[in-house]
């Protein structure tokens, strides 16, 4: 497996263009299951998670062409409404086929995703919502089997209140509701921009979704066979954008991040400014400049529009270099501070107390061989490496390839000294 080698100490300069949002593309690809005909997605990032979703859709019987940044999905001649463990274990977001499959075909068999490196990540809220819509849910040998009313019938609109706002849970139920009879009301929904984006798609397809991006949504479903295919360009990836912003700041650079949806990144930009980073924008371009010392900041992750858990690791890496103590609390996932021990190996001074990391900024980080257990943790190690003295080797690059398109190329474009080392990982 590959590693990424980073020689730190070069301030990032120039421009970097942001790709389409992974977490918007995944549910939208799954939404293609709701209609027949050919849907076309544009601005799709070239990522391993997209390839996994394409493989899953093909397994389900769809005809999928991936020619990044375009993907087309058409109905094939057969349907096998089953997501096997082999694919689900590679990517938890595979659970997003559950809602559309049972709504469109009356039945779905989807492997339970199990736990993952960042926490237990249950799907009880997805299942509770589907049950409220008339689904019979059985758990059998690691699989969820969902069946429409009366052995495969059309789902019924329902009122569903989420106990916790869940992004993929909200998306699964939105897709199910898009083909349910009558009206569905979803309360305490996730308000992430990716949820709002899925609402746009379902409206394009012919469902009536009102309130996507707010905490209460009303959805009027269409009949099976009534939803139309769509053509859509995916929104920019706010987490990729935030990651490059943190990287530029960590390196003491001055560079422009192009193609950013500013409204989606308010929390990150506010925190960067508090940390002493100059953040200015013009249209969809954001200039990040950091000359002086970094100030410590406190961060508590929260559902959107709060500070995104997917940016916690990257900001924590940045705070390792601030002048003073930062307190960073992770509230969404119970095990998402796995980057801290790796950052410690690079000279960071952090202690973990429960779900909080207390970071004492140091003057310098040092290059080391490090590895991370998840995507965003890996990004935080790259950021630390860019600011560190000498050479850092970030192993298990396959995590990065799940969610950052051409990361080393983009960093090289900003003047970083990075390279992919083939077969270096142990
Ligand atoms: N939760 C439940 N029950 C459920 C569902 C969720 O208790 O049925 C809990 C989770 O355990 C967690 C919280 O609710 O504590 C929020 O989890 P959520 O369901 O919102 O997470 P997700 O939908 O599985 C998406 C993103 C993640 C991102 C989270 C939080 C996609 C494909 N994934 O996951 O992205 O961290 O929302 O914003 O959209 C990443 O891109 O690196 C990533 C992990």
Short mmCIF file of N, CA and C in Angstrom, two decimals, residues 19 36 40 51 54 71 78 117 185 206-207 209 219 232 236 257 266 272 323 328 349 373 379 382 407 411 416 419:
data_model
loop_
_atom_site.label_atom_id
_atom_site.label_comp_id
_atom_site.label_asym_id
_atom_site.label_seq_id
_atom_site.Cartn_x
_atom_site.Cartn_y
_atom_site.Cartn_z
N UNK A 19 -12.97 20.08 -5.29
CA UNK A 19 -13.75 19.12 -6.08
C UNK A 19 -15.18 19.04 -5.54
N UNK A 36 -36.25 5.07 -13.15
CA UNK A 36 -35.66 4.35 -14.27
C UNK A 36 -35.08 5.41 -15.20
N UNK A 40 -27.59 11.71 -14.84
CA UNK A 40 -26.21 12.14 -15.10
C UNK A 40 -25.76 13.07 -13.98
N UNK A 51 -16.10 5.00 -6.36
CA UNK A 51 -15.93 3.71 -7.05
C UNK A 51 -16.67 2.60 -6.30
N UNK A 54 -20.28 2.97 -7.04
CA UNK A 54 -20.55 2.52 -8.40
C UNK A 54 -20.61 0.99 -8.43
N UNK A 71 -20.62 10.95 -13.95
CA UNK A 71 -21.08 9.58 -13.72
C UNK A 71 -22.50 9.48 -14.27
N UNK A 78 -31.98 -6.17 -14.76
CA UNK A 78 -32.40 -6.91 -13.55
C UNK A 78 -32.20 -6.03 -12.32
N UNK A 117 -13.79 2.84 12.90
CA UNK A 117 -12.69 3.42 13.68
C UNK A 117 -13.12 4.62 14.52
N UNK A 185 -43.52 13.73 7.39
CA UNK A 185 -42.91 14.84 8.12
C UNK A 185 -41.73 14.29 8.89
N UNK A 206 -39.14 14.99 -9.12
CA UNK A 206 -40.60 15.06 -9.14
C UNK A 206 -41.28 14.83 -7.79
N UNK A 207 -40.49 14.58 -6.74
CA UNK A 207 -41.10 14.55 -5.41
C UNK A 207 -41.25 16.00 -4.94
N UNK A 209 -40.26 18.14 -1.86
CA UNK A 209 -39.54 18.18 -0.58
C UNK A 209 -39.46 19.64 -0.14
N UNK A 219 -42.44 16.04 3.04
CA UNK A 219 -42.16 15.42 1.73
C UNK A 219 -43.44 14.78 1.21
N UNK A 232 -27.36 16.68 -12.85
CA UNK A 232 -27.05 17.59 -11.75
C UNK A 232 -25.55 17.72 -11.52
N UNK A 236 -19.67 21.95 -4.19
CA UNK A 236 -18.26 21.77 -3.79
C UNK A 236 -18.15 21.13 -2.41
N UNK A 257 -8.21 29.34 -2.11
CA UNK A 257 -8.98 28.11 -2.25
C UNK A 257 -10.17 28.46 -3.14
N UNK A 266 -19.12 28.60 7.34
CA UNK A 266 -19.04 29.72 8.29
C UNK A 266 -18.28 29.35 9.56
N UNK A 272 -11.04 29.90 12.15
CA UNK A 272 -9.72 30.25 11.59
C UNK A 272 -9.38 31.70 11.91
N UNK A 323 -0.01 29.50 20.09
CA UNK A 323 0.70 29.97 21.30
C UNK A 323 -0.25 29.90 22.48
N UNK A 328 -10.40 21.11 22.65
CA UNK A 328 -11.18 20.64 21.49
C UNK A 328 -12.04 19.45 21.92
N UNK A 349 1.89 18.49 21.95
CA UNK A 349 1.65 18.32 23.37
C UNK A 349 0.14 18.35 23.60
N UNK A 373 -6.32 6.05 11.39
CA UNK A 373 -7.33 5.01 11.22
C UNK A 373 -8.53 5.51 10.45
N UNK A 379 -5.88 13.31 7.12
CA UNK A 379 -5.70 14.68 6.61
C UNK A 379 -4.99 15.53 7.66
N UNK A 382 -1.28 14.98 7.51
CA UNK A 382 -0.67 15.67 6.36
C UNK A 382 -0.47 17.14 6.74
N UNK A 407 -4.91 14.34 -3.80
CA UNK A 407 -4.42 15.23 -2.73
C UNK A 407 -2.97 15.63 -2.93
N UNK A 411 -1.60 19.46 -3.50
CA UNK A 411 -0.63 20.07 -2.58
C UNK A 411 0.63 20.50 -3.32
N UNK A 416 3.88 22.52 -2.14
CA UNK A 416 4.33 21.62 -1.06
C UNK A 416 5.30 20.59 -1.62
N UNK A 419 5.10 13.63 -1.91
CA UNK A 419 5.14 12.60 -2.95
C UNK A 419 4.46 11.35 -2.44
#
